[in-house]
PDB file of C-alpha atoms in Angstrom:
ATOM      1  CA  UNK A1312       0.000   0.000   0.000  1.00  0.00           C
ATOM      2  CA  UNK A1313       2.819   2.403   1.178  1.00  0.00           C
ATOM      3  CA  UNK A1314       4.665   1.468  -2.158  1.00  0.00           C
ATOM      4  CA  UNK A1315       1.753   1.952  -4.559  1.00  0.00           C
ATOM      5  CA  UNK A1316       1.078   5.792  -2.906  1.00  0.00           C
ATOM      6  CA  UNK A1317       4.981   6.524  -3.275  1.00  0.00           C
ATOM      7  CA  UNK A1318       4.692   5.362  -6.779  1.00  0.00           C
ATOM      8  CA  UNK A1319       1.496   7.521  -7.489  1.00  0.00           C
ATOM      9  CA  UNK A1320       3.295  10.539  -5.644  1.00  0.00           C
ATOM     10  CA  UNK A1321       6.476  10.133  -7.753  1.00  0.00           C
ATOM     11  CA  UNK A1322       4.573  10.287 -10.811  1.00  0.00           C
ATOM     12  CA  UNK A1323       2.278  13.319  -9.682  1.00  0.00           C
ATOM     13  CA  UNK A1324       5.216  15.297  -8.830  1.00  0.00           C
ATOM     14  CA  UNK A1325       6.763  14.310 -12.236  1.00  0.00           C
ATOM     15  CA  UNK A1326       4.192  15.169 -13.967  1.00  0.00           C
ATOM     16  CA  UNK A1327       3.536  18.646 -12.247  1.00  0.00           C
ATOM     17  CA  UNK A1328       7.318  19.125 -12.763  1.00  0.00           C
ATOM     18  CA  UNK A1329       7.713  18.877 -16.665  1.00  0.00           C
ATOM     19  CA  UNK A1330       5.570  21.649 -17.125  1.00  0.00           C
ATOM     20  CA  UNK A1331       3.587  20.118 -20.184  1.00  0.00           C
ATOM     21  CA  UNK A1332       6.307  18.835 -21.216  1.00  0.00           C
ATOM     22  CA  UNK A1333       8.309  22.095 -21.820  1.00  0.00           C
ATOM     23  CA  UNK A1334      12.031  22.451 -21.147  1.00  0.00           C
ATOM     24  CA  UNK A1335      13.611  26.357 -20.486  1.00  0.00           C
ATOM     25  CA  UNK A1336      17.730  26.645 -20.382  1.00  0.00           C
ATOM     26  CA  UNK A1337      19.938  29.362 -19.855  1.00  0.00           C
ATOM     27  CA  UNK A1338      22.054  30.029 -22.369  1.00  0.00           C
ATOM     28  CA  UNK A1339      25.342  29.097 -20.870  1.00  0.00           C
ATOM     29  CA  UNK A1340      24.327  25.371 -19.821  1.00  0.00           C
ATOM     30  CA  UNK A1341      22.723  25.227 -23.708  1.00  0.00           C
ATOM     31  CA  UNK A1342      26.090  26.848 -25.179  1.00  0.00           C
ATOM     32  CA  UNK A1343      28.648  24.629 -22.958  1.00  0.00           C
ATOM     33  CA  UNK A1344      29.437  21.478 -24.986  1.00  0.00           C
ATOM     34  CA  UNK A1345      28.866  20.917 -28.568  1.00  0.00           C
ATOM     35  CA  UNK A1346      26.486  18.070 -29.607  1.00  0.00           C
ATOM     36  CA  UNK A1347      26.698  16.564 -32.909  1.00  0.00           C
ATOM     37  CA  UNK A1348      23.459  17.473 -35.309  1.00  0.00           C
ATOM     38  CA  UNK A1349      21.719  14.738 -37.318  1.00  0.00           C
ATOM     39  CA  UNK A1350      21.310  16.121 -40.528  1.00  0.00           C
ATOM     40  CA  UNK A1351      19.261  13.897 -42.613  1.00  0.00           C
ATOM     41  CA  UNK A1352      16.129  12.509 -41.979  1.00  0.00           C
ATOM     42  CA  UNK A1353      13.606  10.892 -44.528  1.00  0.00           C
ATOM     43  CA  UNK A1354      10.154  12.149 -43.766  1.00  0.00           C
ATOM     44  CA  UNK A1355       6.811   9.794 -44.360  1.00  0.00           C
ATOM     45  CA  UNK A1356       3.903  11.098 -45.911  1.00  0.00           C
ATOM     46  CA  UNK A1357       2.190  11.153 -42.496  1.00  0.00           C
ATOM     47  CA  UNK A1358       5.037  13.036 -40.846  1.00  0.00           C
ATOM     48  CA  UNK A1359       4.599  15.513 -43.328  1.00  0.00           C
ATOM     49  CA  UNK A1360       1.063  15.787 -43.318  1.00  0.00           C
ATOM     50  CA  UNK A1361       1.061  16.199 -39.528  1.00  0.00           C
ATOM     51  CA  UNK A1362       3.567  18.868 -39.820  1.00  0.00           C
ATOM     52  CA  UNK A1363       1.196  20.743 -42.239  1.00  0.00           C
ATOM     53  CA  UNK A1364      -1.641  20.322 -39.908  1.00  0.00           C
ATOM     54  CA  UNK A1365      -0.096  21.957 -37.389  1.00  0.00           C
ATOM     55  CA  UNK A1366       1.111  24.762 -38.937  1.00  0.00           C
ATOM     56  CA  UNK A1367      -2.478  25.122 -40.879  1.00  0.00           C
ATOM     57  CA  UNK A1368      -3.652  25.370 -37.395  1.00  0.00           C
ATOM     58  CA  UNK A1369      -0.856  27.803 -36.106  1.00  0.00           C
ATOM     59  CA  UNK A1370      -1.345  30.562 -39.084  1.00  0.00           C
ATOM     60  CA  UNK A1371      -5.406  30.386 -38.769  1.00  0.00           C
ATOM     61  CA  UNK A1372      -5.245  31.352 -35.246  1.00  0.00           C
ATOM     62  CA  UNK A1373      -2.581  34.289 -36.376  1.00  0.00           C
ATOM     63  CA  UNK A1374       0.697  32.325 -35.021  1.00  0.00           C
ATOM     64  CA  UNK A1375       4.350  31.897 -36.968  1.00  0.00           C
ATOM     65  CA  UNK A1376       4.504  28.551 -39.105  1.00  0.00           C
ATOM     66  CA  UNK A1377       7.270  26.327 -37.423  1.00  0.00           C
ATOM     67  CA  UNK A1378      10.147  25.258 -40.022  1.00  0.00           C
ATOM     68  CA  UNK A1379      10.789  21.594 -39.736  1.00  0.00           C
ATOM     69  CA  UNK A1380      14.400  20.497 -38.655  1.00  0.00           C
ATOM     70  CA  UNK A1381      15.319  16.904 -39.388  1.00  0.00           C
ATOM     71  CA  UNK A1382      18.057  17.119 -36.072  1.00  0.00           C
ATOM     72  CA  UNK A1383      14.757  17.563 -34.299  1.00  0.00           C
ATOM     73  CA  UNK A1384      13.177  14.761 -36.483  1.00  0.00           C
ATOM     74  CA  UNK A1385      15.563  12.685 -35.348  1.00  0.00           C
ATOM     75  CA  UNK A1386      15.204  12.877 -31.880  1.00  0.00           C
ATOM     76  CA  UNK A1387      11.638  12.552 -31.726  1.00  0.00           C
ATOM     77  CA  UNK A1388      12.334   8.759 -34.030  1.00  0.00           C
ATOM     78  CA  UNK A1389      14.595   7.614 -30.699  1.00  0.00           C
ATOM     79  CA  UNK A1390      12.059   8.285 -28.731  1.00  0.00           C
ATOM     80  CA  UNK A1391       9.408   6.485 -30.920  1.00  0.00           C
ATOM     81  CA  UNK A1392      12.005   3.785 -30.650  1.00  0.00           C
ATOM     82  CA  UNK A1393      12.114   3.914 -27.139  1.00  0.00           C
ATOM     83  CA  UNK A1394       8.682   3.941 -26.738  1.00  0.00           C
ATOM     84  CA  UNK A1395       8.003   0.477 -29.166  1.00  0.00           C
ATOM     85  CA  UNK A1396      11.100  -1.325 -27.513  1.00  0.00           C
ATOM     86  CA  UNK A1397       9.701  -0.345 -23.748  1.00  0.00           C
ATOM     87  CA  UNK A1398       5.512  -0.827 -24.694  1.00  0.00           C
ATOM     88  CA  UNK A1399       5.495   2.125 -22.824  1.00  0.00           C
ATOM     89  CA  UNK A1400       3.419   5.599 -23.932  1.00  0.00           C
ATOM     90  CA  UNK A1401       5.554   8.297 -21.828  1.00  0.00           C
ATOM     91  CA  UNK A1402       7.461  11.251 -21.894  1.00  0.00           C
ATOM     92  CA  UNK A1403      10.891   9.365 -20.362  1.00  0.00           C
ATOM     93  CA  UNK A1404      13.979  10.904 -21.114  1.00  0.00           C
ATOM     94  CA  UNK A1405      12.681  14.170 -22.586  1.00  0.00           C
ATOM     95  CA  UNK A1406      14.956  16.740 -20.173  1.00  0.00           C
ATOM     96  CA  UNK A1407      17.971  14.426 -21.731  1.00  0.00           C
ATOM     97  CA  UNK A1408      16.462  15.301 -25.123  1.00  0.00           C
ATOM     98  CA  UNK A1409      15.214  18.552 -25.046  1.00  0.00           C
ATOM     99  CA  UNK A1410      19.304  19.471 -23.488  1.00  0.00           C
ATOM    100  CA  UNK A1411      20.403  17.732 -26.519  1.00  0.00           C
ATOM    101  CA  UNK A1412      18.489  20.058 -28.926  1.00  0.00           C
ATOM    102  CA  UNK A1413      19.545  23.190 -26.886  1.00  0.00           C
ATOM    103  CA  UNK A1414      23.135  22.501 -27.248  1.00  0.00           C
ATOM    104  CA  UNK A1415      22.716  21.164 -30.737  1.00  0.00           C
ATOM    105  CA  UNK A1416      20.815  23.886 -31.967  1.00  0.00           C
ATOM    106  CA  UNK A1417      20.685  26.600 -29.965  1.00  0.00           C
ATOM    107  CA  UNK A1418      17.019  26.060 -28.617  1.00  0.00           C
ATOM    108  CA  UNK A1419      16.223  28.552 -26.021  1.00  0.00           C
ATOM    109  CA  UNK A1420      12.904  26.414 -25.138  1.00  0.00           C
ATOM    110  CA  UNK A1421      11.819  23.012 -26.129  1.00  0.00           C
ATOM    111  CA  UNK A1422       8.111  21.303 -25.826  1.00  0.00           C
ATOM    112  CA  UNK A1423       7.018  17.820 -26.820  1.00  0.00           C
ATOM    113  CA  UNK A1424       3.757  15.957 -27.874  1.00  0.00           C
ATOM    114  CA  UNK A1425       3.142  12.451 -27.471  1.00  0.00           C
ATOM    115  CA  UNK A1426       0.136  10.509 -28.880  1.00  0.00           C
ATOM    116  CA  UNK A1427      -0.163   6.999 -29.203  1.00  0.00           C
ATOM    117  CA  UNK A1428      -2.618   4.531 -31.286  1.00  0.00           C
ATOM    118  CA  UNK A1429      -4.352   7.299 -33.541  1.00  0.00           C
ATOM    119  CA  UNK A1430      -4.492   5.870 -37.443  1.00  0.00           C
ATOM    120  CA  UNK A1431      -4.145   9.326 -39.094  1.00  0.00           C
ATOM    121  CA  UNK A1432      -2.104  12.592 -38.490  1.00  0.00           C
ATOM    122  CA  UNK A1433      -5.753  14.335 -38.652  1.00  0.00           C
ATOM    123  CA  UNK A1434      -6.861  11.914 -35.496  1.00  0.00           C
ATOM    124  CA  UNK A1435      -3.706  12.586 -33.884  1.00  0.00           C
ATOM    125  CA  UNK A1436      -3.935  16.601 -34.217  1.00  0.00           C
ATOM    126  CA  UNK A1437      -7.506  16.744 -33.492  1.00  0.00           C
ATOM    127  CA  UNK A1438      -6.558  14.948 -30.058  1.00  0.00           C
ATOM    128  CA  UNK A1439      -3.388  17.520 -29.486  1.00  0.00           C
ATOM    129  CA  UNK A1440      -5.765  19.926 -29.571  1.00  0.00           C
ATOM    130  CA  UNK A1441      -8.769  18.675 -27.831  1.00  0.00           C
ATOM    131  CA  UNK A1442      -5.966  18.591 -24.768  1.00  0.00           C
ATOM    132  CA  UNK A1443      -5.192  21.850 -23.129  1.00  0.00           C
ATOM    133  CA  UNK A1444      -1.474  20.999 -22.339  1.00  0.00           C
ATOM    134  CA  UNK A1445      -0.566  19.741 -25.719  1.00  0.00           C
ATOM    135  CA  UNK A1446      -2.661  22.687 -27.210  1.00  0.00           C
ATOM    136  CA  UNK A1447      -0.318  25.011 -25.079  1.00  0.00           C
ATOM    137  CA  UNK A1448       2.660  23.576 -26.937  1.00  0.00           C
ATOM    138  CA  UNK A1449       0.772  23.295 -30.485  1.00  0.00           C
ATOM    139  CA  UNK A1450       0.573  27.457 -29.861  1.00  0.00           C
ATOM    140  CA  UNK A1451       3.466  27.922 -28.366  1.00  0.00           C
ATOM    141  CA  UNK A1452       6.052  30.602 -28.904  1.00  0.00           C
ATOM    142  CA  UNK A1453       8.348  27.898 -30.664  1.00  0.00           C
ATOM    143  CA  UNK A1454      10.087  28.168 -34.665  1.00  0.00           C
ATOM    144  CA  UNK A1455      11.063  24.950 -35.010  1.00  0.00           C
ATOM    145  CA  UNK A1456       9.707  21.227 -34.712  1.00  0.00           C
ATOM    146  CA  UNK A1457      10.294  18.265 -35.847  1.00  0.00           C
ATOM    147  CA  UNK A1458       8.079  14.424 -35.762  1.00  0.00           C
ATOM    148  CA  UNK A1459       8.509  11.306 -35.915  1.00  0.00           C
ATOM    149  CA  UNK A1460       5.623   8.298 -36.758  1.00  0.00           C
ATOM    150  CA  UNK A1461       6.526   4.935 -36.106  1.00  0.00           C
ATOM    151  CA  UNK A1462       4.395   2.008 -36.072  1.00  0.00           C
ATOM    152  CA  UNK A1463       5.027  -1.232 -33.377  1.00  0.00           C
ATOM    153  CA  UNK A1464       5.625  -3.984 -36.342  1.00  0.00           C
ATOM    154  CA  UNK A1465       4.227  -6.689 -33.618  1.00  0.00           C
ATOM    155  CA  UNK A1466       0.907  -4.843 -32.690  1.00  0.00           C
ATOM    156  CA  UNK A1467       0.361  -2.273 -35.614  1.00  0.00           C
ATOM    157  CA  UNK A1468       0.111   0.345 -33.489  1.00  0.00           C
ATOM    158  CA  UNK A1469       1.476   4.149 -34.043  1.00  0.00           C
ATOM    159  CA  UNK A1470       3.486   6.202 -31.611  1.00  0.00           C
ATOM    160  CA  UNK A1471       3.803   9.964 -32.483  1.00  0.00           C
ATOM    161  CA  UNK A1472       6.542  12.414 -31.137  1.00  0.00           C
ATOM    162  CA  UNK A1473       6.536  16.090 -32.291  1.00  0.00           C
ATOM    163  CA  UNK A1474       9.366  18.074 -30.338  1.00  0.00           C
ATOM    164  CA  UNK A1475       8.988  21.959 -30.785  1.00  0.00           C
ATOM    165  CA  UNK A1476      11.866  24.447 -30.254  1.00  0.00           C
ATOM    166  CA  UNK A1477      12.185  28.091 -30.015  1.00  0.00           C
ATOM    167  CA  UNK A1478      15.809  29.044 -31.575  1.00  0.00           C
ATOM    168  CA  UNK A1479      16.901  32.791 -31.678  1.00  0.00           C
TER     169      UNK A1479
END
């Protein structure tokens, strides 16, 4: 009993902690080692189509459209990766990625969306934005993003990532 309220405590504060899932740095710990940057990324028709439904939705309600980085891209596949390999639908690991794209890239602020089990990128959007916290990142004051759509080959289900970034 004592174990299972610890556990549901850890994740509360965990949860509370990541902020939806947004990352801020100061310049100096994003600036202090260099991090190599994955150029090359091939994008699926879904990826792309996501991407365009998000920024369709950013420029009707009078925001910036993000430009896509494939570094970014990149990340958000590993964590698809992770996600498969672990059967696990979470945001694990994302301080150790969002540092990665501030000292890659310069990112002064990073966000991430998850979804998992949605057939289309319209389904998947539509759910992003039917949630306040991933709505928050969908609008927020970010330049950059990058996805990534994998599918679990044994079960046939999809696991999105979309990691946004703010770069000067």
């Amino acid at each position: 009993m004592k174990v299972n309220l610890l556990k549901l405590m850890l994740l509360i504060t965990v949860i509370f902690t990541m902020d939806s899932c947004s990352s801020d740095a100061s310049e100096d710990t994003a600036n202090s080692t260099t991090a190599v940057i994955v150029e090359n990324y091939t994008y699926s028709d879904a990826e792309l189509e996501t991407m365009k439904l998000i920024n369709e939705y950013r420029v009707s309600v009078g925001l910036n459209a993000l430009e896509k980085i494939n570094h970014i891209s990149y990340k958000s596949e590993e964590h698809d990766f992770y996600m498969i390999d672990n059967k696990v639908v979470s945001h694990d690991g994302f301080i150790k990625r969002s540092e990665n794209i501030m000292k890659a890239l310069g990112a002064k602020t990073v966000g991430e969306n998850i979804a998992y089990n949605y057939n289309s990128p319209q389904a998947a959007v539509t759910a992003w934005l039917n949630s306040p916290a991933h709505k928050e990142n969908i609008e927020g004051n970010f330049t950059h993003f990058g996805i990534s759509i994998r599918e679990d080959a044994t079960t046939g289900k999809k696991y999105y990532t979309n990691i946004f970034a703010k770069i000067n």
